[in-house]
Coordinates of C-alpha atoms and ligand atoms in Angstrom, one line a residue:
X194 CA -27.9 27.3 11.4
X195 CA -24.9 25.1 12.1
X196 CA -23.0 23.0 9.6
X197 CA -24.0 19.3 9.1
X198 CA -20.8 18.1 10.7
X199 CA -19.6 15.0 8.7
X200 CA -15.9 16.0 8.6
X201 CA -13.0 15.6 11.0
X202 CA -11.5 19.1 11.0
X203 CA -8.1 20.6 11.8
X204 CA -8.4 24.0 13.5
X205 CA -6.7 25.7 10.6
X206 CA -8.2 28.5 8.5
X207 CA -6.3 28.8 5.2
X208 CA -6.4 32.4 4.1
X209 CA -4.1 32.5 1.1
X210 CA -1.9 30.3 -1.0
X211 CA 1.0 30.5 -3.4
X212 CA 2.6 27.6 -5.3
X213 CA 3.1 24.8 -2.8
X214 CA 2.5 27.0 0.2
X215 CA -0.6 27.9 2.2
X216 CA -0.9 30.5 5.0
X217 CA -3.4 30.4 7.9
X218 CA -5.3 32.9 10.0
X219 CA -2.1 33.7 12.0
X220 CA 0.0 34.0 8.8
X221 CA 1.8 30.7 9.6
X222 CA 3.2 29.2 6.4
X223 CA 2.5 25.5 5.6
X224 CA 4.1 23.3 3.0
X225 CA 1.3 21.6 1.1
X226 CA 1.9 17.9 0.4
X227 CA -1.8 17.2 0.2
X228 CA -2.9 19.7 -2.5
X229 CA -6.3 20.0 -1.0
X230 CA -6.9 16.3 -1.7
X231 CA -5.0 16.0 -5.1
X232 CA -6.9 19.0 -6.5
X233 CA -4.2 21.6 -6.6
X234 CA -2.3 20.5 -9.7
X235 CA -0.5 23.7 -10.9
X236 CA 0.0 25.2 -7.4
X237 CA -2.1 27.7 -5.4
X238 CA -3.0 31.1 -6.8
X239 CA -1.1 30.8 -10.1
X240 CA -0.9 34.2 -11.7
X241 CA -1.9 32.9 -15.2
X242 CA -4.9 31.0 -13.7
X243 CA -6.1 34.2 -11.8
X244 CA -5.8 36.2 -15.0
X245 CA -7.7 33.8 -17.2
X246 CA -10.5 33.1 -14.7
X247 CA -10.9 36.8 -13.8
X248 CA -11.0 37.9 -17.5
X249 CA -13.7 35.3 -18.2
X250 CA -15.8 36.5 -15.3
X251 CA -15.6 40.0 -16.7
X252 CA -17.0 38.7 -20.0
X253 CA -19.7 36.3 -19.1
X254 CA -20.0 34.0 -16.1
X255 CA -22.8 31.6 -17.0
X256 CA -25.2 30.5 -19.7
X257 CA -26.8 27.1 -20.4
X258 CA -25.8 24.1 -22.5
X259 CA -28.6 25.0 -25.0
X260 CA -26.2 27.4 -26.7
X261 CA -22.6 27.1 -28.1
X262 CA -19.8 27.6 -25.6
X263 CA -16.5 27.6 -27.6
X264 CA -14.5 27.2 -24.5
X265 CA -15.8 23.6 -24.2
X266 CA -14.5 22.7 -27.6
X267 CA -11.2 24.4 -26.9
X268 CA -10.8 22.3 -23.7
X269 CA -11.7 19.1 -25.6
X270 CA -8.9 19.9 -28.1
X271 CA -6.4 20.6 -25.3
X272 CA -7.2 17.4 -23.3
X273 CA -7.2 15.4 -26.5
X274 CA -3.7 16.7 -27.2
X275 CA -2.4 16.2 -23.6
X276 CA -3.8 12.7 -23.3
X277 CA -3.1 11.5 -26.9
X278 CA -6.9 10.6 -27.1
X279 CA -7.4 13.0 -30.0
X280 CA -10.2 10.8 -31.5
X281 CA -12.2 10.7 -28.2
X282 CA -15.0 13.1 -27.3
X283 CA -15.5 15.0 -24.1
X284 CA -18.6 15.2 -21.9
X285 CA -18.4 17.8 -19.1
X286 CA -19.9 17.7 -15.6
X287 CA -19.0 19.1 -12.1
X288 CA -17.3 16.4 -10.0
X289 CA -15.6 13.1 -9.9
X290 CA -18.6 11.1 -8.7
X291 CA -20.7 12.6 -11.4
X292 CA -18.1 11.7 -14.1
X293 CA -18.2 8.1 -13.0
X294 CA -22.0 8.1 -12.8
X295 CA -22.1 9.2 -16.4
X296 CA -19.4 6.7 -17.5
X297 CA -21.4 3.8 -16.0
X298 CA -24.7 5.1 -17.4
X299 CA -23.2 5.4 -20.9
X300 CA -21.7 1.8 -20.6
X301 CA -25.1 0.5 -19.6
X302 CA -26.9 2.3 -22.4
X303 CA -24.4 1.1 -24.9
X304 CA -24.3 -2.6 -23.9
X305 CA -27.9 -2.8 -22.7
X306 CA -26.5 -4.6 -19.6
X307 CA -26.9 -3.5 -16.0
X308 CA -24.1 -5.1 -13.9
X309 CA -20.7 -3.6 -13.1
X310 CA -17.5 -5.2 -11.9
X311 CA -15.5 -3.1 -9.4
X312 CA -12.4 -3.9 -7.3
X313 CA -11.7 -4.4 -3.6
X314 CA -10.3 -1.3 -1.9
X315 CA -11.9 1.0 -4.6
X316 CA -13.2 4.5 -4.2
X317 CA -15.3 6.1 -7.0
X318 CA -17.3 8.8 -5.2
X319 CA -20.4 9.3 -3.2
X320 CA -23.4 9.6 -5.6
X321 CA -25.6 6.5 -6.0
X322 CA -23.8 4.5 -8.6
X323 CA -20.4 5.8 -7.8
X324 CA -20.7 4.8 -4.1
X325 CA -22.2 1.4 -5.0
X326 CA -18.9 0.6 -6.8
X327 CA -16.9 1.9 -3.8
X328 CA -15.6 -0.8 -1.5
X329 CA -16.7 0.7 1.8
X330 CA -20.0 -0.5 3.2
X331 CA -20.0 2.3 5.8
X332 CA -20.9 4.9 3.1
X333 CA -23.3 2.8 1.0
X334 CA -27.0 3.3 2.0
X335 CA -29.7 0.6 1.4
X336 CA -30.9 2.8 -1.5
X337 CA -27.4 2.9 -3.1
X338 CA -26.9 -0.9 -2.6
X339 CA -29.7 -1.7 -5.1
X340 CA -27.1 -1.5 -7.9
X341 CA -25.8 -4.8 -9.3
X342 CA -22.1 -4.8 -8.4
X343 CA -19.7 -7.8 -8.6
X344 CA -16.4 -7.6 -6.8
X345 CA -12.9 -8.6 -8.2
X346 CA -9.4 -8.5 -6.8
X347 CA -6.8 -6.0 -8.2
X348 CA -4.1 -7.7 -10.3
X349 CA -6.0 -11.0 -10.4
X350 CA -7.5 -11.4 -13.9
X351 CA -9.2 -14.7 -13.0
X352 CA -11.4 -12.8 -10.5
X353 CA -12.6 -10.5 -13.3
X354 CA -13.1 -13.1 -16.0
X355 CA -15.2 -15.3 -13.7
X356 CA -17.8 -12.5 -13.5
X357 CA -17.6 -11.5 -17.2
X358 CA -18.0 -15.2 -18.2
X359 CA -21.0 -15.8 -16.0
X360 CA -23.0 -12.5 -16.0
X361 CA -24.0 -9.8 -18.4
X362 CA -21.5 -7.1 -17.3
X363 CA -21.8 -3.6 -18.8
X364 CA -18.6 -2.2 -17.4
X365 CA -15.5 -2.8 -15.4
X366 CA -14.5 0.3 -13.4
X367 CA -10.9 0.6 -12.1
X368 CA -8.8 3.5 -10.7
X369 CA -5.5 4.2 -12.6
X370 CA -4.0 3.9 -9.1
X371 CA -6.2 3.2 -6.1
X372 CA -5.9 6.4 -3.9
X373 CA -8.3 6.2 -0.9
X374 CA -7.8 2.4 -0.8
X375 CA -4.0 2.8 -0.1
X376 CA -2.0 3.5 -3.3
X377 CA -2.5 0.1 -4.9
X378 CA -1.0 0.1 -8.4
X379 CA -2.4 -2.1 -11.1
X380 CA 0.5 -3.8 -12.9
X381 CA 1.0 -3.1 -16.6
X382 CA 0.4 -6.8 -17.4
X383 CA -2.8 -6.8 -15.4
X384 CA -4.2 -3.8 -17.3
X385 CA -3.3 -5.4 -20.6
X386 CA -5.1 -8.6 -19.6
X387 CA -8.0 -6.5 -18.4
X388 CA -8.2 -4.8 -21.8
X389 CA -8.2 -8.1 -23.6
X390 CA -10.8 -9.7 -21.3
X391 CA -13.2 -6.8 -21.6
X392 CA -12.8 -7.0 -25.4
X393 CA -13.5 -10.7 -25.3
X394 CA -16.9 -10.3 -23.5
X395 CA -17.9 -6.9 -25.0
X396 CA -17.6 -5.2 -21.6
X397 CA -16.8 -1.5 -21.4
X398 CA -13.5 -0.6 -19.6
X399 CA -13.8 2.5 -17.5
X400 CA -10.6 4.0 -16.1
X401 CA -11.2 6.3 -13.1
X402 CA -8.3 8.8 -13.4
X403 CA -10.0 11.3 -11.1
X404 CA -7.1 11.2 -8.7
X405 CA -4.3 9.5 -10.7
X406 CA -4.8 11.6 -13.8
X407 CA -3.5 15.0 -15.0
X408 CA 0.2 14.2 -14.5
X409 CA -0.2 12.9 -10.9
X410 CA 1.8 9.7 -11.7
X411 CA 4.3 11.3 -14.1
X412 CA 2.2 10.6 -17.2
X413 CA -1.0 12.4 -18.2
X414 CA -3.0 9.3 -17.2
X415 CA -1.7 6.5 -15.0
X416 CA -3.0 3.8 -17.4
X417 CA -0.6 5.1 -20.0
X418 CA 2.3 3.4 -18.2
X419 CA 0.6 0.2 -19.4
X420 CA 0.0 1.4 -23.0
X421 CA -3.7 0.4 -23.1
X422 CA -6.7 2.4 -24.5
X423 CA -9.7 2.5 -22.2
X424 CA -13.2 2.9 -23.5
X425 CA -14.1 5.7 -21.1
X426 CA -11.8 7.8 -18.9
X427 CA -13.2 9.8 -16.0
X428 CA -11.4 13.0 -14.7
X429 CA -12.0 15.6 -12.1
X430 CA -9.7 16.7 -9.2
X431 CA -6.6 18.2 -10.9
X432 CA -8.4 19.3 -14.1
X433 CA -9.3 22.9 -13.0
X434 CA -7.1 23.4 -9.9
X435 CA -10.0 23.8 -7.4
X436 CA -12.8 24.9 -9.7
X437 CA -15.3 22.1 -9.7
X438 CA -15.1 20.4 -13.1
X439 CA -15.6 16.8 -14.0
X440 CA -15.3 15.1 -17.4
X441 CA -15.4 11.8 -19.2
X442 CA -13.4 11.1 -22.4
X443 CA -15.4 8.8 -24.6
X444 CA -14.2 6.4 -27.3
X445 CA -15.5 7.1 -30.8
X446 CA -17.5 3.8 -30.8
X447 CA -20.1 5.5 -28.6
X448 CA -22.9 7.3 -30.4
X449 CA -24.0 10.6 -28.8
X450 CA -27.8 10.3 -28.4
X451 CA -29.4 13.7 -28.0
X452 CA -30.8 14.2 -24.5
X453 CA -29.3 11.1 -23.0
X454 CA -26.7 12.8 -20.8
X455 CA -27.1 16.3 -19.5
X456 CA -26.2 18.8 -16.8
X457 CA -27.0 22.4 -15.8
X458 CA -23.6 23.6 -14.5
X459 CA -21.3 21.2 -16.4
X460 CA -19.0 22.9 -18.9
X461 CA -19.8 26.4 -17.5
X462 CA -17.6 29.3 -18.7
X463 CA -15.6 29.8 -15.4
X464 CA -14.9 26.1 -15.1
X465 CA -13.8 26.0 -18.7
X466 CA -11.6 29.0 -18.3
X467 CA -10.0 27.5 -15.2
X468 CA -9.4 24.2 -16.9
X469 CA -7.9 25.8 -20.0
X470 CA -5.6 27.9 -17.8
X471 CA -4.5 24.6 -16.0
X472 CA -3.7 23.1 -19.4
X473 CA -1.6 26.1 -20.3
X474 CA 0.5 26.0 -17.2
X475 CA 0.8 22.2 -17.3
X476 CA 2.4 22.4 -20.7
X477 CA 4.5 25.6 -20.1
X478 CA 5.9 24.3 -16.9
X479 CA 6.3 20.7 -17.9
X480 CA 4.6 19.5 -14.8
X481 CA 4.3 15.9 -16.0
X482 CA 8.1 15.6 -16.0
X483 CA 8.4 17.4 -12.7
X484 CA 5.9 15.0 -11.1
X485 CA 7.9 12.0 -12.4
X486 CA 11.2 13.4 -11.2
X487 CA 10.3 14.8 -7.8
X488 CA 8.2 11.7 -7.1
X489 CA 11.1 9.4 -7.7
X490 CA 13.4 11.7 -5.7
X491 CA 11.0 11.4 -2.7
X492 CA 10.8 7.6 -3.0
X493 CA 14.6 7.4 -3.1
X494 CA 15.3 9.7 -0.2
X495 CA 12.6 8.9 2.3
X496 CA 14.1 8.0 5.7
X497 CA 14.1 4.3 6.6
X498 CA 12.4 3.3 9.8
X499 CA 11.4 0.0 11.5
X500 CA 7.9 1.7 12.0
X501 CA 7.4 1.7 8.2
X502 CA 5.8 -1.4 6.6
X503 CA 5.9 -0.4 3.0
X504 CA 6.3 2.6 0.7
X505 CA 4.3 2.6 -2.6
X506 CA 4.1 5.3 -5.2
X507 CA 4.4 6.6 -8.7
X508 CA 5.1 10.2 -9.5
X509 CA 3.6 12.5 -6.9
X510 CA 1.1 9.9 -5.6
X511 CA 2.9 8.3 -2.7
X512 CA 1.7 6.1 0.2
X513 CA 3.8 5.5 3.3
X514 CA 2.3 2.5 5.2
X515 CA 3.1 2.1 8.9
X516 CA 2.5 -0.9 11.2
X517 CA 0.6 1.4 13.5
X518 CA -2.0 4.2 13.1
X519 CA -0.4 7.4 11.8
X520 CA -2.7 10.1 13.3
X521 CA 0.0 11.3 15.8
X522 CA 2.7 11.4 13.1
X523 CA 0.4 13.4 10.8
X524 CA -0.5 15.9 13.6
X525 CA 3.2 16.4 14.4
X526 CA 4.0 17.1 10.8
X527 CA 1.1 19.6 10.7
X528 CA 1.4 21.4 14.0
X529 CA 5.2 21.2 14.7
X530 CA 6.6 21.2 11.1
X531 CA 3.7 23.0 9.3
X532 CA 3.4 20.4 6.6
X533 CA 0.0 19.2 5.2
X534 CA -0.2 15.5 4.4
X535 CA -3.1 13.2 3.5
X536 CA -4.0 9.7 4.7
X537 CA -5.3 6.5 3.3
X538 CA -6.9 4.4 6.0
X539 CA -5.6 4.5 9.6
X540 CA -2.0 3.4 8.9
X541 CA -1.0 5.2 5.7
X542 CA 0.3 8.8 5.0
X543 CA -0.6 9.8 1.5
X544 CA 1.3 12.5 -0.4
X545 CA -0.5 14.3 -3.2
X546 CA 1.3 17.6 -3.5
X547 CA 0.9 20.2 -6.3
X548 CA 2.7 19.0 -9.4
X549 CA 5.1 22.0 -9.1
X550 CA 6.7 20.7 -5.9
X551 CA 10.5 21.3 -6.1
X552 CA 13.2 18.9 -4.8
X553 CA 14.2 21.6 -2.2
X554 CA 10.6 21.6 -0.9
X555 CA 10.6 17.7 -0.9
X556 CA 13.8 17.9 1.2
X557 CA 12.0 20.0 3.8
X558 CA 9.5 17.2 4.1
X559 CA 12.1 14.5 4.1
X560 CA 14.0 16.2 7.0
X561 CA 10.9 16.9 9.1
X562 CA 9.6 13.4 8.5
X563 CA 13.0 11.9 9.6
X564 CA 12.8 14.0 12.8
X565 CA 9.2 12.9 13.6
X566 CA 10.1 9.2 13.0
X567 CA 13.0 9.3 15.5
X568 CA 11.0 11.0 18.3
Ligands
PLP761 C1 -12.1 11.9 -5.4 C2 -12.4 10.7 -6.2 C3 -13.7 10.5 -6.7 C4 -14.9 11.4 -6.4 O1 -14.7 12.7 -6.8 P1 -15.7 13.9 -6.2 O2 -15.3 15.1 -7.0 O3 -15.4 13.9 -4.8 O4 -17.1 13.4 -6.5 C5 -13.8 9.4 -7.6 N1 -12.8 8.6 -7.8 C6 -11.6 8.8 -7.3 C7 -10.5 7.8 -7.7 C8 -11.3 9.8 -6.5 O5 -10.1 10.0 -5.9

């Protein structure tokens, strides 16, 4: 059997990792400014993470959600403390798409409404509801497109209110910072207006912090820069440093109805151990502060070039937009300078490094990037 080949692959086989470095099959060392797609939050192969997950595997690896798993409540307490949402409750699942799927389902149950407002350039995942609120027709099948989705423009409150006024909208879903769509940052004013507008029409505000959360932007959640309180927050990527864990944080106004939400694998022991280990390291190493500082350092020290159209970013979530496609620049960074980067569309390099990136490591990128730009 062959793989169902839906990915564009680089011919690199990562065999081990440590902190912000990855080594390939030939033992070539790479600096990781991509974090396996914003997933590696505390760095590769952190010793504490290895200890906690291995210890858990020796005790018990899996049982079902029909019994009590104290690690789930422990994680809820930890995320409550880290996010400040101590009065919210936690529902666990396995991925980002699944988190959004549950968030929208809960909003629909709660309001009795079926429509959702999403934003242009959004990405919310690839399951049925999540892909329906994603602004990319190429990945939405006729089956997925049966959902009732209304589109609004980021940072344009009129475009949201128009829908909320005229239709029964269950939820507005918005990324803390748009990732795949090109590092588009909602302004603090816009998020405050969005909060007020959702309140006015009884619409649930869902913040997708799957990529922008867990310290990525220098705060635990990106929306915290605006000082609002969402009704539901979805999380995944950085939460367990590569172990598949998704979650939603739910405002106390939602009643937990038995049997309404559920999952086989969500909240499993190994995922919980991994997520608790991430919370430990996040606090011990003050990764939130490092993300803010090193992110700002990169923004202030990036080389200038007439090829660059715009640089947008906050913390360690940075987009460098070019006038022309960046595929060649990215390849040079990877094969000549051994630096992993991400992309957002054809013209943008997207940096999503582990949150432990040092200024010295940032300098290595800045120097290499300058060389590639002047070639
Ligand atoms: C990655 C991502 C998702 C989907 O997460 P999966 O774990 O791939 O399902 C959803 N929303 C945002 C903002 C993301 O970056």
